[in-house]
Each structure stands twice: as C-alpha cells, then as structure tokens.
Short mmCIF file of N, CA and C in Angstrom, two decimals:
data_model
loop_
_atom_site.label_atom_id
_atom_site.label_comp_id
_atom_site.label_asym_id
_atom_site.label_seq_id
_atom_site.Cartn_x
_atom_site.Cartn_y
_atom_site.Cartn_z
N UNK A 25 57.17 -19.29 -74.70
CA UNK A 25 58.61 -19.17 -74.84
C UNK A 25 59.01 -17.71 -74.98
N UNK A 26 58.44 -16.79 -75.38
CA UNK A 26 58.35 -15.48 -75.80
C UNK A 26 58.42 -14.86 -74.50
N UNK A 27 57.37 -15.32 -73.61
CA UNK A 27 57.14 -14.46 -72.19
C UNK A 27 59.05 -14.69 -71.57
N UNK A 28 58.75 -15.86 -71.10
CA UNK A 28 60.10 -16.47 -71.04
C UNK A 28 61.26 -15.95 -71.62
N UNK A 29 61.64 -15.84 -72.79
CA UNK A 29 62.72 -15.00 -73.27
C UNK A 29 62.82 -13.75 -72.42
N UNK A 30 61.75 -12.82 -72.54
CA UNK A 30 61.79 -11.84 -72.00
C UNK A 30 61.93 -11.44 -70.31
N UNK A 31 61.23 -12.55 -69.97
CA UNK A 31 61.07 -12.16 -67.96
C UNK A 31 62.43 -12.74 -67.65
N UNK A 32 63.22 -13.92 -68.10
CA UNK A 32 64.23 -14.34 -67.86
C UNK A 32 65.72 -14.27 -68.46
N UNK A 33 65.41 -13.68 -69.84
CA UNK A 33 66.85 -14.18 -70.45
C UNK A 33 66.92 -12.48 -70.86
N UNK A 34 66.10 -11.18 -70.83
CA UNK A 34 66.29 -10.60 -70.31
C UNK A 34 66.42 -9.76 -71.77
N UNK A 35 65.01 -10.10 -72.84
CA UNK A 35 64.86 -9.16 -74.56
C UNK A 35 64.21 -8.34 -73.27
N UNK A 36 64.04 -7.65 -74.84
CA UNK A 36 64.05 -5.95 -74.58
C UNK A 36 62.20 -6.15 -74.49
N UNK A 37 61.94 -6.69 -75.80
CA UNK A 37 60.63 -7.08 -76.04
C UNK A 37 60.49 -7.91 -76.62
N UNK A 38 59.13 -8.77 -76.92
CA UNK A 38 58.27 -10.07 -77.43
C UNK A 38 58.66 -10.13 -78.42
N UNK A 39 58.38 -9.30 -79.45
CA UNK A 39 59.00 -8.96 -80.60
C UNK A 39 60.61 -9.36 -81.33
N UNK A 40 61.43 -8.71 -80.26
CA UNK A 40 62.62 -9.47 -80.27
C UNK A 40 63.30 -10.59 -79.80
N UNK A 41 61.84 -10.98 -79.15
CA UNK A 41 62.57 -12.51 -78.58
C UNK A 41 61.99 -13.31 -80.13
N UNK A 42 60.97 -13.13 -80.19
CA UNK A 42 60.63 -14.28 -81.02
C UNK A 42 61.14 -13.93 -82.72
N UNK A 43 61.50 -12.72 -82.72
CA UNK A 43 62.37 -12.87 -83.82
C UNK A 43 63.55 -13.70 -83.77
N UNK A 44 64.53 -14.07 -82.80
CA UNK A 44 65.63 -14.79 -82.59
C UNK A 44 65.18 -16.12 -82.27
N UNK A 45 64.04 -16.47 -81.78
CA UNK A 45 63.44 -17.62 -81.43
C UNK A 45 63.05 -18.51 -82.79
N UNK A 46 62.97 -17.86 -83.92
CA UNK A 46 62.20 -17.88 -84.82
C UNK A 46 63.28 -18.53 -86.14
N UNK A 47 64.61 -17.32 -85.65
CA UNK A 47 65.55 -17.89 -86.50
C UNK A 47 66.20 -19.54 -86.05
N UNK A 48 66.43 -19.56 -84.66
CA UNK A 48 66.68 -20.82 -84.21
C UNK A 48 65.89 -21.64 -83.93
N UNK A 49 64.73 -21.84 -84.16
CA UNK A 49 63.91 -22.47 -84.14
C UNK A 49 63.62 -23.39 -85.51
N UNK A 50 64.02 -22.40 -86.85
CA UNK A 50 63.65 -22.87 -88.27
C UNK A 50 65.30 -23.80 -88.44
N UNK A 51 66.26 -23.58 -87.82
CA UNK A 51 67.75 -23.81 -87.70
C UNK A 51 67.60 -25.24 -87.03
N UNK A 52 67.01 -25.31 -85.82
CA UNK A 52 67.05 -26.49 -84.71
C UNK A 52 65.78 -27.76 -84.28
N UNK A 53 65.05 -26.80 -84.66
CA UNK A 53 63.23 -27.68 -84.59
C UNK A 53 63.60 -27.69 -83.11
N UNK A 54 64.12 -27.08 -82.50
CA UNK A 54 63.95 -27.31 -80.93
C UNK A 54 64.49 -25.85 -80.09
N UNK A 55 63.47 -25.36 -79.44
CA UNK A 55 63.53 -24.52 -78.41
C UNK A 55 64.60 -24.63 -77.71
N UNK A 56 64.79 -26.09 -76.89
CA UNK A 56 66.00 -26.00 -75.88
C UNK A 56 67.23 -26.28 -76.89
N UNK A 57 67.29 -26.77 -77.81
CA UNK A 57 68.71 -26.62 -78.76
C UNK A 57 68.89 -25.30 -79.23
N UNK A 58 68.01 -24.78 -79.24
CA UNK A 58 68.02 -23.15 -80.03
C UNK A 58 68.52 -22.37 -79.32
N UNK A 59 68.12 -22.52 -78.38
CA UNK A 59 68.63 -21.36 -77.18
C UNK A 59 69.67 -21.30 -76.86
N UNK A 60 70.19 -23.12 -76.22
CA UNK A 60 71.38 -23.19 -76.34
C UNK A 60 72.58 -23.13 -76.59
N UNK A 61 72.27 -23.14 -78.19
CA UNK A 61 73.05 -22.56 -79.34
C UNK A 61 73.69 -21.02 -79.18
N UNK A 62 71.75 -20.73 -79.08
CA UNK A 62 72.22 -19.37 -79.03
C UNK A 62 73.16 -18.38 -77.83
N UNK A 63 73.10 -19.01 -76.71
CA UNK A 63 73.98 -18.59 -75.75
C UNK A 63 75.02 -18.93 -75.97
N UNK A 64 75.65 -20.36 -76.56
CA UNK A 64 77.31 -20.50 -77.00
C UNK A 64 77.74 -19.50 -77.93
N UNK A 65 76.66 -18.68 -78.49
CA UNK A 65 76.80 -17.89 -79.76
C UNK A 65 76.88 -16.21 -79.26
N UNK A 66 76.53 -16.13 -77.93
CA UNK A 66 76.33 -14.80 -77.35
C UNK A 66 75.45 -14.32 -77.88
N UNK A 67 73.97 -14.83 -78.15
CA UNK A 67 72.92 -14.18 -78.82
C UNK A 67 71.86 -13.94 -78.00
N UNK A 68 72.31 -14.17 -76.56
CA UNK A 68 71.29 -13.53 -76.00
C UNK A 68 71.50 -12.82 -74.53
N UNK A 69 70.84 -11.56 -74.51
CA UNK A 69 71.35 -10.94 -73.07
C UNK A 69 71.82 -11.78 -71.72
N UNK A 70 71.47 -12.80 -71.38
CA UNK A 70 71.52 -13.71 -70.56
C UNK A 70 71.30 -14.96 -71.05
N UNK A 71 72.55 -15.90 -70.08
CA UNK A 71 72.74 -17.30 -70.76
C UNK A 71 71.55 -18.17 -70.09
N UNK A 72 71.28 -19.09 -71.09
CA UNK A 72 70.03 -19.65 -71.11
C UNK A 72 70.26 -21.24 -70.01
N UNK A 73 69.69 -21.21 -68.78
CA UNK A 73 69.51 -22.40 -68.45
C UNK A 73 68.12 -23.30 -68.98
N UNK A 74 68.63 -25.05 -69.68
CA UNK A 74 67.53 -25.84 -69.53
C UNK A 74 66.86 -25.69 -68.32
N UNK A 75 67.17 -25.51 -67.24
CA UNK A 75 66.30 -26.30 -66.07
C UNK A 75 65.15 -24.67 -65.78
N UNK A 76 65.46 -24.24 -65.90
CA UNK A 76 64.74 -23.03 -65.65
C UNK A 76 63.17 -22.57 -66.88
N UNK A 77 63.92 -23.25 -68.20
CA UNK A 77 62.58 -23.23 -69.16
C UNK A 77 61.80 -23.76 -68.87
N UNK A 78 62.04 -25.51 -67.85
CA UNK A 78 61.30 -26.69 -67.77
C UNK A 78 60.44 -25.72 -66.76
N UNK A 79 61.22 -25.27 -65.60
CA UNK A 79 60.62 -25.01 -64.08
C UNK A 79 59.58 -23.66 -64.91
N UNK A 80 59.74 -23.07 -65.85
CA UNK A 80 59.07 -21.56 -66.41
C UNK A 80 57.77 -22.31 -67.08
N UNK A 81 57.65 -23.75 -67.71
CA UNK A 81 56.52 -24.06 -68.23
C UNK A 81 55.87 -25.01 -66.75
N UNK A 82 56.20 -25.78 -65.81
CA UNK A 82 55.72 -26.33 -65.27
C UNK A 82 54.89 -25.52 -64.15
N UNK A 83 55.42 -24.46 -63.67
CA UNK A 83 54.79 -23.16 -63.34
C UNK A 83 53.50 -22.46 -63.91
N UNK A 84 53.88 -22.99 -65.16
CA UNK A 84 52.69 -21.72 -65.74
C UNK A 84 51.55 -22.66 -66.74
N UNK A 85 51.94 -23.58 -67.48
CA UNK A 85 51.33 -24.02 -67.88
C UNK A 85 49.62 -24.64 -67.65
N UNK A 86 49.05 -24.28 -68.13
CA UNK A 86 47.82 -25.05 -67.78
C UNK A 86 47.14 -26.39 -68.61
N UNK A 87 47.47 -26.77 -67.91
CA UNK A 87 47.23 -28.43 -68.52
C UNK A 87 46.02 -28.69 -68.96
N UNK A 88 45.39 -28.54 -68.22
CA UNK A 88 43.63 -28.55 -68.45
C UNK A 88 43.45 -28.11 -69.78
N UNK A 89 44.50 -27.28 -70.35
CA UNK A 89 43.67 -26.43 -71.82
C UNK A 89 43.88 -27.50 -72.51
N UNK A 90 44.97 -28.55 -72.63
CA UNK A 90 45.66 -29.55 -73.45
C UNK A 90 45.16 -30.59 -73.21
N UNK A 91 44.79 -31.14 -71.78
CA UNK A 91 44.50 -32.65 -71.62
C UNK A 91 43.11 -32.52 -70.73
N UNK A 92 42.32 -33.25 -71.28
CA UNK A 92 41.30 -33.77 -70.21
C UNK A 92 40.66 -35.13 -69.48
N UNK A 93 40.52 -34.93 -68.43
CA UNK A 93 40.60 -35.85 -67.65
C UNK A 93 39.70 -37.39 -68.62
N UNK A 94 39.79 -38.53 -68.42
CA UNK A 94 39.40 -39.27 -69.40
C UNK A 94 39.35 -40.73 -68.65
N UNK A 95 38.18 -40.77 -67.87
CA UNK A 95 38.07 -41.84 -66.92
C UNK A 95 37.82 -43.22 -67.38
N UNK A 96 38.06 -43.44 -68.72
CA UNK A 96 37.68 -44.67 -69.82
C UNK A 96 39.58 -44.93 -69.86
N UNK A 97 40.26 -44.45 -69.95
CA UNK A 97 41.49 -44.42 -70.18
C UNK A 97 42.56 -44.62 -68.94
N UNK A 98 41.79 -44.08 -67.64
CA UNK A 98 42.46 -44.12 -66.43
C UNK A 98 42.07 -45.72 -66.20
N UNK A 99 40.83 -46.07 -66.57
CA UNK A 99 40.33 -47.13 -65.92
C UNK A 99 41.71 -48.21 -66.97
N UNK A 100 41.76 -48.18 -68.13
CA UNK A 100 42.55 -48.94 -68.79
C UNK A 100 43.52 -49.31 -67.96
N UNK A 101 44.57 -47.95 -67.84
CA UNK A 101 45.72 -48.33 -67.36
C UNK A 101 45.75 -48.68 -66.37
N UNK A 102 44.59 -48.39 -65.13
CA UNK A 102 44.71 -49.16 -63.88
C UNK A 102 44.81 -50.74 -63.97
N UNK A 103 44.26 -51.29 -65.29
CA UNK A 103 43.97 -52.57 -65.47
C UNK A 103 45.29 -53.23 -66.04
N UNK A 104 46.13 -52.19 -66.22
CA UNK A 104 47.44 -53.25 -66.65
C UNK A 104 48.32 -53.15 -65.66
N UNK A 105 48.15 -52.81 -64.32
CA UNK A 105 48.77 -52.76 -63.43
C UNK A 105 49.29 -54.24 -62.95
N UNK A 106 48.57 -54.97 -63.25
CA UNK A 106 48.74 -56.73 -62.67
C UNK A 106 49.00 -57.48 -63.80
N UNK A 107 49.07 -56.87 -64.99
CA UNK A 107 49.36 -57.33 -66.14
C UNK A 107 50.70 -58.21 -66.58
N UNK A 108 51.93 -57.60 -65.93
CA UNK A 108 53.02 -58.13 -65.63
C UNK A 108 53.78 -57.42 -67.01
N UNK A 109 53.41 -56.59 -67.51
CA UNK A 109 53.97 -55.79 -68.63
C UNK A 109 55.11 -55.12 -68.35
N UNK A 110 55.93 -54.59 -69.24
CA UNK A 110 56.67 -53.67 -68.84
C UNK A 110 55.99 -52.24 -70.02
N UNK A 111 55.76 -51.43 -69.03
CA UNK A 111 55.43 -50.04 -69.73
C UNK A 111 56.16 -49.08 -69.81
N UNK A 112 56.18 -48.38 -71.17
CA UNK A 112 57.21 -47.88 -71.89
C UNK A 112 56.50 -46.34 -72.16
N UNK A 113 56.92 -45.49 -71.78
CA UNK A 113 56.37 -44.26 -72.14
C UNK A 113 56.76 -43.10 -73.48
N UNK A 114 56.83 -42.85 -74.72
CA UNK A 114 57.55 -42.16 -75.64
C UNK A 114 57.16 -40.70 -75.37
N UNK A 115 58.32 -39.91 -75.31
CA UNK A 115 58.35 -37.85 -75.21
C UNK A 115 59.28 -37.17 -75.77
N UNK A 116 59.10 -36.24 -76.38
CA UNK A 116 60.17 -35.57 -76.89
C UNK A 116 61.04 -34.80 -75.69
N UNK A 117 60.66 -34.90 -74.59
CA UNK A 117 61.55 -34.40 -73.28
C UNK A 117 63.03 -34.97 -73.78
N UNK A 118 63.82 -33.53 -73.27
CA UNK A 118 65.29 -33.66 -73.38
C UNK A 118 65.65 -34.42 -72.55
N UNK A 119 65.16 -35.05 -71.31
CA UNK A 119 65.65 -36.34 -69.79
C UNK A 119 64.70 -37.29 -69.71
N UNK A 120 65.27 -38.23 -69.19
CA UNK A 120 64.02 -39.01 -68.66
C UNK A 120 63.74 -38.69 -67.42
#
C-alpha cells in the first residue's frame, strides 16, 4: 500500500505515505475506507481511485507467497460439483 501511495497517489516518500496510512488506518481498519476518506478530506496529493488499488495489487501481488497449491482440497471441491449445493464464498472484498 506504501509503494502504491507513492507511484500513484503521488507522496513525496514511503515514509509519508504510511504515516497518513497509519493514521487512517487506526481511524477505519480499512485501507480502501481510509483513503477514501482521506481524499474527501484533501489529504492526499491525488484523489484516490478504488479500482486502481484493486488493479495495483492484482498486478503485483504474488500469490504463491500466500497460497499453495493443495491438491487434497482441489480434489474436495471438484467433488461437490454434482452435489447440488449452493456454494457460498465469505471476503472482506469491498464487491462481489
């Protein structure tokens, strides 16, 4: 979020992003409310689009560090495919 502040919304430095990140963050428990905020508030050099944080982590992120592949688990869910279930997924994502 730090890199981000800076390559896009246009701190000076890391330092000062995540000092402001830091205050709205302890304020909001949420990055995209924080920011938000903070642009209705003029608190930051450039106004903050959601869609651009999403597109700034889906870009960069590496998944692999977080999730690994888990072929005991794939096999599960392939098996409730005929199940006749309805599957329900829970995320803290701001959309579905």
């Amino acid at each position: 979020t730090r890199d981000f502040m800076v390559e896009r919304l246009g701190f000076s430095s890391p330092d000062d992003a995540l000092d402001l990140w830091s205050e709205y963050i302890k304020r909001y428990h949420s990055t995209l409310k924080g920011l938000t905020v903070a642009t209705q508030e003029g608190r930051l050099p450039r106004p903050f689009v959601q869609a651009e944080l999403g597109q700034y982590w889906a870009d960069r992120c590496d998944y692999e560090a977080y999730m690994q592949r888990d072929p005991e688990l794939i096999e599960l869910m392939a098996s409730l495919r005929g199940a006749n279930l309805t599957l329900v997924a829970f995320t803290n994502a701001p959309r579905a």
